[in-house]
Amino acid sequence: MRWFLPWTLAAVTAAAAGGALATASSPAPTAMAFTPVPLEDTSSRPQFCKWPCECPPSPPRCPLGVSLITDGCECCKMCAQQLGDNCTEAAICDPHRGLYCDYSGDRPRYAIGVCAREAEPWHRNCLVYTSPWSPCSTTCGLGVSTRISNVNSHCWPEQESRLCNLRPCDVDIHPHIKEGKKCLAVYQPEAPMNFTLAGCISTRSYRPKYCGVCTDSRCCNPYKSKTIDVSFQCPDGPGFSRQVLWINACFCNLSCRNPNDIFADLESYPDFSEIAN
């Protein structure tokens, strides 16, 4: 049996060597490599909203044409960010100007963006439409004018409104008509004034223009105007902002329109300077 043990060890050694050689010469199975997705570093993402809310005792005074809105945290009043301004989840862009916050330049955090204007049309099948403003609901004093527009992120037709005041009811404009004339196209008070709405007063004073009056059968209506945002401050509550008709020029003509006729603004007016006779 002594001769058998060395032979057995030699055979086992040869078999092991042959197996190792076969393993080395045979192709190794391909291993599937998985690339881990890098996790976003949430610790570097700043937190702009803090609760409970800590608001200043009074809202800010926004420049002319800048909306006073509630911040993105639903906490405090703020002046809306304008085109090109930085924006965050708290400092939001002016919705009245069709602006949105573009975060594409702040990958991967998407924390600080830039206010941009949406391209028109921004939906492939969206036909952008905005109707003319309807005439003011009153011939004197504070009224409302409306229009329909689908200039929004959903391309849905929505009604927009703005305050209007064609002429004051408590001021007799007739004495301001120049001698020998029959009409005064535009009346403008000498001193600046503050707008008042439901007991709330505008945060700044204005010197608006009003449409005038005629001594004959003509009437005066705006034909050059724009829309501005006016901020109001209430004595016992938060402030707010409203769109307001700002009259630049009026036209005295024989076709006196019904102020409640929403199709009257479709009429075209000649583009010439103010008429005061």
GROMACS .gro file of C-alpha atoms in nm:
model
  277
    1MET     CA    1   0.000   0.000   0.000
    2ARG     CA    2   0.300   0.228   0.044
    3TRP     CA    3   0.349   0.246  -0.336
    4PHE     CA    4  -0.019   0.342  -0.378
    5LEU     CA    5  -0.012   0.657  -0.161
    6PRO     CA    6   0.251   0.844  -0.366
    7TRP     CA    7   0.072   0.753  -0.686
    8THR     CA    8  -0.260   0.881  -0.547
    9LEU     CA    9  -0.104   1.211  -0.437
   10ALA     CA   10   0.055   1.254  -0.779
   11ALA     CA   11  -0.277   1.188  -0.952
   12VAL     CA   12  -0.459   1.436  -0.732
   13THR     CA   13  -0.192   1.699  -0.792
   14ALA     CA   14  -0.208   1.647  -1.169
   15ALA     CA   15  -0.586   1.672  -1.166
   16ALA     CA   16  -0.576   1.992  -0.969
   17ALA     CA   17  -0.320   2.140  -1.206
   18GLY     CA   18  -0.528   2.040  -1.507
   19GLY     CA   19  -0.838   2.198  -1.357
   20ALA     CA   20  -0.655   2.519  -1.289
   21LEU     CA   21  -0.522   2.525  -1.646
   22ALA     CA   22  -0.868   2.465  -1.785
   23THR     CA   23  -1.006   2.743  -1.572
   24ALA     CA   24  -0.736   2.982  -1.685
   25SER     CA   25  -0.781   2.898  -2.054
   26SER     CA   26  -1.163   2.917  -2.056
   27PRO     CA   27  -1.324   3.262  -2.104
   28ALA     CA   28  -1.443   3.424  -1.783
   29PRO     CA   29  -1.813   3.516  -1.763
   30THR     CA   30  -1.887   3.884  -1.830
   31ALA     CA   31  -1.978   4.076  -1.514
   32MET     CA   32  -2.261   4.340  -1.540
   33ALA     CA   33  -2.138   4.678  -1.419
   34PHE     CA   34  -2.390   4.917  -1.253
   35THR     CA   35  -2.304   5.287  -1.233
   36PRO     CA   36  -2.453   5.433  -0.917
   37VAL     CA   37  -2.668   5.743  -0.970
   38PRO     CA   38  -2.515   6.031  -0.777
   39LEU     CA   39  -2.744   6.146  -0.502
   40GLU     CA   40  -2.838   6.514  -0.490
   41ASP     CA   41  -2.661   6.692  -0.212
   42THR     CA   42  -2.967   6.817  -0.031
   43SER     CA   43  -2.751   6.976   0.237
   44SER     CA   44  -2.638   7.238  -0.016
   45ARG     CA   45  -2.993   7.331  -0.112
   46PRO     CA   46  -3.084   7.649   0.076
   47GLN     CA   47  -3.413   7.678   0.261
   48PHE     CA   48  -3.588   8.003   0.174
   49CYS     CA   49  -3.915   7.944   0.362
   50LYS     CA   50  -3.924   7.943   0.739
   51TRP     CA   51  -4.221   7.884   0.961
   52PRO     CA   52  -4.374   8.034   1.162
   53CYS     CA   53  -4.382   8.337   0.936
   54GLU     CA   54  -4.186   8.644   1.036
   55CYS     CA   55  -4.316   8.942   0.839
   56PRO     CA   56  -4.230   9.313   0.872
   57PRO     CA   57  -4.496   9.530   1.038
   58SER     CA   58  -4.589   9.690   0.705
   59PRO     CA   59  -4.559   9.568   0.344
   60PRO     CA   60  -4.290   9.711   0.116
   61ARG     CA   61  -4.353  10.002  -0.118
   62CYS     CA   62  -4.311   9.870  -0.470
   63PRO     CA   63  -4.202  10.082  -0.767
   64LEU     CA   64  -4.462  10.186  -1.021
   65GLY     CA   65  -4.566   9.888  -1.230
   66VAL     CA   66  -4.432   9.624  -0.988
   67SER     CA   67  -4.693   9.398  -0.830
   68LEU     CA   68  -4.728   9.361  -0.454
   69ILE     CA   69  -4.797   8.990  -0.402
   70THR     CA   70  -4.782   8.720  -0.136
   71ASP     CA   71  -4.448   8.540  -0.132
   72GLY     CA   72  -4.411   8.176  -0.232
   73CYS     CA   73  -4.411   8.071   0.135
   74GLU     CA   74  -4.767   8.207   0.168
   75CYS     CA   75  -4.639   8.429   0.448
   76CYS     CA   76  -4.562   8.792   0.373
   77LYS     CA   77  -4.627   9.056   0.113
   78MET     CA   78  -4.340   9.124  -0.127
   79CYS     CA   79  -4.262   9.314  -0.445
   80ALA     CA   80  -4.267   9.062  -0.728
   81GLN     CA   81  -3.937   8.980  -0.899
   82GLN     CA   82  -3.908   9.124  -1.248
   83LEU     CA   83  -3.761   9.006  -1.578
   84GLY     CA   84  -3.397   8.903  -1.527
   85ASP     CA   85  -3.415   8.909  -1.146
   86ASN     CA   86  -3.314   8.608  -0.938
   87CYS     CA   87  -3.606   8.406  -0.803
   88THR     CA   88  -3.656   8.130  -0.546
   89GLU     CA   89  -3.942   7.933  -0.394
   90ALA     CA   90  -4.001   8.238  -0.173
   91ALA     CA   91  -3.917   8.529  -0.405
   92ILE     CA   92  -4.151   8.459  -0.696
   93CYS     CA   93  -4.174   8.627  -1.035
   94ASP     CA   94  -4.443   8.878  -1.129
   95PRO     CA   95  -4.744   8.674  -1.247
   96HIS     CA   96  -4.915   8.984  -1.387
   97ARG     CA   97  -4.634   9.018  -1.640
   98GLY     CA   98  -4.643   8.652  -1.748
   99LEU     CA   99  -4.308   8.573  -1.583
  100TYR     CA  100  -4.192   8.238  -1.447
  101CYS     CA  101  -3.883   8.119  -1.259
  102ASP     CA  102  -3.636   7.939  -1.487
  103TYR     CA  103  -3.423   7.704  -1.273
  104SER     CA  104  -3.242   7.539  -1.566
  105GLY     CA  105  -2.917   7.723  -1.494
  106ASP     CA  106  -2.896   7.592  -1.138
  107ARG     CA  107  -2.865   7.216  -1.192
  108PRO     CA  108  -2.880   6.995  -0.992
  109ARG     CA  109  -3.003   7.206  -0.700
  110TYR     CA  110  -3.282   7.390  -0.885
  111ALA     CA  111  -3.291   7.636  -0.596
  112ILE     CA  112  -3.215   7.976  -0.750
  113GLY     CA  113  -3.351   8.071  -1.089
  114VAL     CA  114  -3.397   8.373  -1.314
  115CYS     CA  115  -3.729   8.536  -1.400
  116ALA     CA  116  -3.807   8.478  -1.767
  117ARG     CA  117  -4.101   8.544  -1.995
  118GLU     CA  118  -4.278   8.248  -2.147
  119ALA     CA  119  -4.249   8.227  -2.522
  120GLU     CA  120  -4.567   8.279  -2.719
  121PRO     CA  121  -4.719   8.043  -2.797
  122TRP     CA  122  -4.581   7.813  -2.528
  123HIS     CA  123  -4.823   7.532  -2.613
  124ARG     CA  124  -4.800   7.375  -2.955
  125ASN     CA  125  -5.175   7.396  -3.004
  126CYS     CA  126  -5.227   7.720  -2.813
  127LEU     CA  127  -5.345   8.021  -3.010
  128VAL     CA  128  -5.265   8.321  -2.793
  129TYR     CA  129  -5.561   8.554  -2.758
  130THR     CA  130  -5.636   8.862  -2.548
  131SER     CA  131  -5.954   9.060  -2.601
  132PRO     CA  132  -5.963   9.440  -2.577
  133TRP     CA  133  -6.052   9.589  -2.240
  134SER     CA  134  -6.422   9.657  -2.208
  135PRO     CA  135  -6.532  10.017  -2.149
  136CYS     CA  136  -6.544  10.130  -1.788
  137SER     CA  137  -6.860  10.021  -1.608
  138THR     CA  138  -6.931  10.380  -1.498
  139THR     CA  139  -6.909  10.713  -1.676
  140CYS     CA  140  -6.768  10.881  -1.365
  141GLY     CA  141  -6.618  10.761  -1.040
  142LEU     CA  142  -6.462  10.424  -0.971
  143GLY     CA  143  -6.564  10.141  -1.202
  144VAL     CA  144  -6.436   9.814  -1.344
  145SER     CA  145  -6.330   9.705  -1.690
  146THR     CA  146  -6.266   9.345  -1.795
  147ARG     CA  147  -6.109   9.138  -2.070
  148ILE     CA  148  -6.058   8.771  -2.160
  149SER     CA  149  -5.707   8.632  -2.203
  150ASN     CA  150  -5.548   8.287  -2.230
  151VAL     CA  151  -5.196   8.418  -2.164
  152ASN     CA  152  -5.130   8.178  -1.878
  153SER     CA  153  -4.942   7.854  -1.819
  154HIS     CA  154  -5.246   7.641  -1.906
  155CYS     CA  155  -5.363   7.836  -2.213
  156TRP     CA  156  -5.704   7.864  -2.051
  157PRO     CA  157  -5.930   8.165  -2.117
  158GLU     CA  158  -5.955   8.365  -1.796
  159GLN     CA  159  -6.123   8.693  -1.710
  160GLU     CA  160  -5.897   8.975  -1.599
  161SER     CA  161  -6.019   9.296  -1.442
  162ARG     CA  162  -5.884   9.642  -1.374
  163LEU     CA  163  -6.014   9.949  -1.194
  164CYS     CA  164  -6.105  10.251  -1.399
  165ASN     CA  165  -6.211  10.609  -1.337
  166LEU     CA  166  -6.294  10.804  -1.653
  167ARG     CA  167  -6.367  11.128  -1.468
  168PRO     CA  168  -6.446  11.235  -1.111
  169CYS     CA  169  -6.813  11.264  -1.018
  170ASP     CA  170  -6.762  11.539  -0.760
  171VAL     CA  171  -6.574  11.784  -0.985
  172ASP     CA  172  -6.740  12.011  -1.242
  173ILE     CA  173  -6.504  12.006  -1.540
  174HIS     CA  174  -6.704  12.252  -1.752
  175PRO     CA  175  -6.536  12.565  -1.607
  176HIS     CA  176  -6.202  12.429  -1.731
  177ILE     CA  177  -6.311  12.444  -2.097
  178LYS     CA  178  -6.117  12.721  -2.269
  179GLU     CA  179  -6.303  13.023  -2.400
  180GLY     CA  180  -6.427  12.968  -2.753
  181LYS     CA  181  -6.400  12.590  -2.723
  182LYS     CA  182  -6.678  12.337  -2.677
  183CYS     CA  183  -6.478  12.045  -2.541
  184LEU     CA  184  -6.204  11.966  -2.297
  185ALA     CA  185  -6.055  11.632  -2.402
  186VAL     CA  186  -5.835  11.575  -2.095
  187TYR     CA  187  -5.867  11.703  -1.741
  188GLN     CA  188  -5.577  11.670  -1.496
  189PRO     CA  189  -5.587  11.791  -1.135
  190GLU     CA  190  -5.311  12.028  -1.030
  191ALA     CA  191  -5.215  11.848  -0.707
  192PRO     CA  192  -5.115  11.481  -0.672
  193MET     CA  193  -5.362  11.253  -0.498
  194ASN     CA  194  -5.389  10.906  -0.347
  195PHE     CA  195  -5.630  10.645  -0.476
  196THR     CA  196  -5.880  10.508  -0.224
  197LEU     CA  197  -6.046  10.167  -0.246
  198ALA     CA  198  -6.269  10.018   0.027
  199GLY     CA  199  -6.105  10.230   0.295
  200CYS     CA  200  -5.754  10.137   0.180
  201ILE     CA  201  -5.521  10.407   0.045
  202SER     CA  202  -5.260  10.377  -0.228
  203THR     CA  203  -4.907  10.364  -0.094
  204ARG     CA  204  -4.799  10.649  -0.320
  205SER     CA  205  -4.963  10.955  -0.473
  206TYR     CA  206  -5.048  11.003  -0.840
  207ARG     CA  207  -5.148  11.281  -1.077
  208PRO     CA  208  -5.382  11.099  -1.315
  209LYS     CA  209  -5.544  11.224  -1.631
  210TYR     CA  210  -5.921  11.207  -1.678
  211CYS     CA  211  -6.137  11.236  -1.985
  212GLY     CA  212  -6.308  11.572  -2.014
  213VAL     CA  213  -6.654  11.691  -2.118
  214CYS     CA  214  -6.821  11.882  -2.400
  215THR     CA  215  -7.094  12.147  -2.412
  216ASP     CA  216  -7.238  11.999  -2.730
  217SER     CA  217  -7.349  11.643  -2.814
  218ARG     CA  218  -6.996  11.505  -2.823
  219CYS     CA  219  -6.854  11.278  -2.555
  220CYS     CA  220  -6.493  11.207  -2.456
  221ASN     CA  221  -6.352  10.857  -2.418
  222PRO     CA  222  -5.998  10.721  -2.373
  223TYR     CA  223  -5.814  10.617  -2.687
  224LYS     CA  224  -5.459  10.602  -2.549
  225SER     CA  225  -5.412  10.424  -2.218
  226LYS     CA  226  -5.217  10.155  -2.036
  227THR     CA  227  -5.254   9.939  -1.726
  228ILE     CA  228  -5.050   9.997  -1.410
  229ASP     CA  229  -5.033   9.814  -1.077
  230VAL     CA  230  -5.129  10.022  -0.773
  231SER     CA  231  -5.047   9.905  -0.420
  232PHE     CA  232  -5.295   9.978  -0.141
  233GLN     CA  233  -5.242   9.977   0.234
  234CYS     CA  234  -5.534   9.911   0.467
  235PRO     CA  235  -5.549  10.069   0.815
  236ASP     CA  236  -5.623   9.742   0.996
  237GLY     CA  237  -5.502   9.470   0.764
  238PRO     CA  238  -5.250   9.364   0.498
  239GLY     CA  239  -5.208   9.555   0.177
  240PHE     CA  240  -5.289   9.441  -0.175
  241SER     CA  241  -5.230   9.535  -0.536
  242ARG     CA  242  -5.479   9.607  -0.814
  243GLN     CA  243  -5.451   9.676  -1.185
  244VAL     CA  244  -5.570  10.027  -1.274
  245LEU     CA  245  -5.646  10.198  -1.604
  246TRP     CA  246  -5.401  10.484  -1.665
  247ILE     CA  247  -5.534  10.733  -1.921
  248ASN     CA  248  -5.284  10.901  -2.151
  249ALA     CA  249  -5.519  11.070  -2.397
  250CYS     CA  250  -5.891  11.098  -2.473
  251PHE     CA  251  -6.085  11.161  -2.792
  252CYS     CA  252  -6.403  11.370  -2.814
  253ASN     CA  253  -6.637  11.242  -3.082
  254LEU     CA  254  -7.002  11.233  -3.183
  255SER     CA  255  -7.037  10.857  -3.136
  256CYS     CA  256  -7.107  10.826  -2.766
  257ARG     CA  257  -7.068  10.466  -2.666
  258ASN     CA  258  -7.265  10.271  -2.414
  259PRO     CA  259  -7.017  10.209  -2.127
  260ASN     CA  260  -7.160   9.861  -2.082
  261ASP     CA  261  -7.112   9.762  -2.448
  262ILE     CA  262  -6.816   9.522  -2.440
  263PHE     CA  263  -6.782   9.530  -2.818
  264ALA     CA  264  -6.741   9.907  -2.834
  265ASP     CA  265  -6.364   9.887  -2.788
  266LEU     CA  266  -6.338   9.703  -3.118
  267GLU     CA  267  -6.393  10.037  -3.292
  268SER     CA  268  -6.075  10.197  -3.415
  269TYR     CA  269  -5.977  10.551  -3.324
  270PRO     CA  270  -5.753  10.781  -3.525
  271ASP     CA  271  -5.401  10.801  -3.387
  272PHE     CA  272  -5.348  11.173  -3.349
  273SER     CA  273  -5.276  11.409  -3.063
  274GLU     CA  274  -5.529  11.509  -2.802
  275ILE     CA  275  -5.824  11.711  -2.927
  276ALA     CA  276  -5.928  11.998  -2.700
  277ASN     CA  277  -6.192  12.179  -2.906
   0.00000   0.00000   0.00000
